XYZ file of C-alpha atoms in Angstrom:
212
model
C -14.338 18.303 4.619
C -13.399 21.136 6.953
C -10.188 21.025 9.132
C -12.342 20.392 12.245
C -13.918 17.401 10.552
C -10.604 16.139 9.341
C -9.200 16.250 12.894
C -12.327 14.336 14.155
C -12.052 11.904 11.305
C -8.493 10.840 12.107
C -8.987 11.070 15.875
C -11.810 8.570 15.602
C -9.766 6.213 13.330
C -6.816 6.392 15.737
C -9.001 5.650 18.786
C -10.295 2.473 17.065
C -6.892 1.327 15.753
C -4.045 3.130 17.492
C -1.196 1.186 15.746
C -2.350 0.135 12.322
C -0.137 -2.167 10.186
C -0.031 -3.409 6.586
C -1.822 -6.638 5.865
C 1.108 -7.763 3.771
C 3.265 -10.339 5.597
C 7.015 -9.714 5.779
C 9.989 -9.997 8.197
C 12.532 -7.695 6.469
C 12.613 -4.626 4.287
C 13.506 -6.706 1.295
C 10.509 -9.020 1.885
C 8.280 -5.938 2.177
C 9.603 -4.511 -1.033
C 9.062 -7.828 -2.747
C 5.518 -8.184 -1.427
C 4.559 -4.646 -2.412
C 6.005 -5.153 -5.905
C 3.943 -8.312 -6.259
C 0.816 -6.688 -5.011
C 0.115 -4.417 -7.956
C -3.391 -5.356 -9.333
C -3.486 -8.159 -6.775
C -4.912 -8.607 -3.285
C -2.813 -8.715 -0.143
C -4.411 -12.158 0.598
C -3.287 -13.509 -2.706
C 0.249 -12.128 -2.253
C 0.521 -13.478 1.250
C -0.417 -16.964 -0.030
C 2.409 -16.878 -2.541
C 5.077 -15.321 -0.320
C 4.435 -17.817 2.523
C 5.883 -20.378 0.063
C 8.452 -18.129 -1.587
C 10.180 -16.441 1.345
C 11.267 -19.556 3.135
C 13.171 -20.439 0.025
C 14.376 -16.979 -1.163
C 14.226 -13.920 1.099
C 17.341 -12.070 0.018
C 18.266 -10.453 -3.367
C 20.992 -13.115 -3.976
C 18.697 -16.017 -2.996
C 16.020 -14.651 -5.312
C 18.551 -14.453 -8.172
C 19.758 -17.962 -7.405
C 16.156 -19.165 -7.648
C 16.058 -18.030 -11.338
C 13.071 -16.871 -13.492
C 11.348 -20.243 -14.018
C 11.379 -21.343 -10.374
C 10.338 -17.840 -9.203
C 7.415 -17.799 -11.535
C 6.344 -21.171 -10.119
C 5.973 -19.642 -6.692
C 4.074 -16.574 -7.840
C 2.079 -17.876 -10.704
C -1.237 -17.430 -8.805
C -0.638 -13.656 -8.767
C -1.834 -11.504 -11.700
C 0.886 -10.333 -14.125
C 3.390 -12.769 -12.623
C 5.508 -13.036 -15.702
C 6.412 -9.305 -15.812
C 6.572 -9.142 -11.930
C 9.041 -11.957 -11.880
C 11.334 -10.237 -14.390
C 11.111 -6.925 -12.571
C 11.837 -8.536 -9.260
C 14.984 -10.308 -10.522
C 16.196 -7.082 -12.156
C 15.562 -5.321 -8.937
C 17.498 -7.889 -6.948
C 20.414 -7.423 -9.311
C 20.345 -3.703 -8.895
C 20.113 -3.995 -5.117
C 23.297 -6.187 -5.174
C 25.249 -4.116 -7.681
C 24.327 -0.647 -6.428
C 23.227 -0.910 -2.855
C 25.155 -3.727 -1.318
C 22.093 -5.938 -1.207
C 20.144 -3.470 0.896
C 16.912 -1.619 0.095
C 17.636 2.061 -0.290
C 15.898 4.616 1.824
C 15.424 7.398 -0.728
C 12.499 7.856 -3.016
C 14.777 8.528 -6.067
C 16.678 5.310 -5.595
C 13.596 3.244 -4.834
C 11.860 4.523 -7.943
C 14.920 3.691 -10.046
C 14.344 -0.004 -9.173
C 12.514 -2.014 -12.050
C 8.776 -2.369 -11.232
C 8.879 0.146 -8.422
C 6.729 3.159 -8.989
C 5.748 6.052 -6.727
C 3.102 4.097 -4.913
C 5.438 1.178 -4.160
C 8.180 3.566 -3.016
C 5.657 5.335 -0.764
C 4.640 2.097 0.909
C 8.240 1.145 1.559
C 9.178 4.578 2.823
C 6.119 4.591 5.139
C 6.028 0.973 6.433
C 9.687 0.225 6.618
C 11.149 3.587 7.430
C 8.396 5.486 9.119
C 8.172 8.325 6.646
C 4.822 10.210 6.498
C 4.095 9.295 2.883
C 0.737 8.523 1.166
C 0.658 5.502 -1.186
C -2.578 6.271 -3.085
C -4.156 3.031 -4.254
C -7.685 2.539 -5.460
C -8.989 2.464 -1.845
C -7.383 5.645 -0.844
C -8.282 7.380 -4.005
C -11.968 6.508 -3.621
C -12.109 7.368 0.144
C -10.366 10.656 -0.449
C -12.810 11.721 -3.138
C -15.980 10.288 -1.723
C -15.595 11.703 1.753
C -14.309 15.104 0.616
C -11.049 14.523 2.563
C -8.770 15.178 -0.311
C -10.515 15.397 -3.763
C -8.354 14.969 -6.848
C -8.553 13.662 -10.361
C -5.264 11.728 -10.257
C -3.490 9.676 -7.535
C -0.745 12.245 -7.439
C -3.206 15.125 -6.949
C -4.945 13.173 -4.135
C -1.500 12.345 -2.565
C -0.541 16.090 -2.552
C -3.959 17.019 -1.025
C -3.559 14.379 1.653
C -0.116 15.620 2.652
C -1.435 19.121 2.800
C -4.729 18.430 4.720
C -3.924 15.659 7.199
C -2.679 17.057 10.529
C 0.989 16.005 11.103
C 0.206 13.938 14.137
C -1.759 11.506 11.917
C 0.285 11.361 8.780
C 2.546 8.404 9.468
C -0.421 6.104 10.108
C -2.962 7.744 7.821
C -2.094 5.554 4.863
C -3.072 2.403 6.748
C -6.248 3.835 8.260
C -7.500 5.040 4.805
C -6.700 1.700 3.133
C -8.513 -0.305 5.819
C -11.515 2.029 5.698
C -11.728 1.682 1.903
C -11.182 -2.106 1.890
C -13.703 -3.012 4.615
C -16.218 -0.201 5.021
C -16.161 2.532 2.302
C -16.305 -0.052 -0.456
C -16.694 0.831 -4.074
C -20.066 -0.658 -4.913
C -21.892 -0.078 -1.719
C -20.242 1.885 1.150
C -21.305 0.568 4.422
C -22.190 3.969 5.914
C -24.539 2.466 8.530
C -21.659 1.184 10.612
C -18.863 3.554 9.552
C -17.265 5.183 12.606
C -16.461 8.397 10.769
C -19.671 8.776 8.845
C -20.516 11.868 10.812
C -17.318 13.515 9.557
C -17.807 12.578 5.886
C -19.119 14.941 3.180
C -20.698 11.981 1.127
C -24.362 13.036 0.660
C -25.816 9.753 -0.649
C -25.053 7.724 2.449
C -26.296 4.153 2.270
C -28.934 3.043 4.812
C -28.785 -0.115 6.895
C -29.952 -3.014 4.751
């Protein structure tokens, strides 16, 4: 994808959705961190269903610790890998209290030191909570970046580095959301819906799918 097409690509996405937001539901940075931690290999819809029950009961690190492992698992058992996620979340809560005064840290290094928090989760928190121009490359962004020619790469990290290099600065803060939404609802894995994609004209994907 050429620089001119990249500019048109993001200008079109911005015009259609000027202020994109995450589909995860949260009211604090800690709730966001919790939701993102729980969302690995799970859908935002599934996570939201669980956290709508969990957050009214425990929405701070101390309240989560007070809940305990067994009760926490009861709230999130509908989410995949909930046993390990519950353990990671409680260990993270303890570290937040012991090392950060109960607050979610703002640096990548400190975020990635938390149990269950990898680069992708850290990028989401840095972007959504703190407005950093980071790229959390999930399966949707990885697929869209390669299929469209926007930022080809063989690994999520390679795609992330390409995105940060190729996306114009004016679009970087919101690009993560636009790309996820595009991949989730239009540029889908099995059959991309090219016939009603607003950025199809900017895309390098040759085998565009026709209207059914």
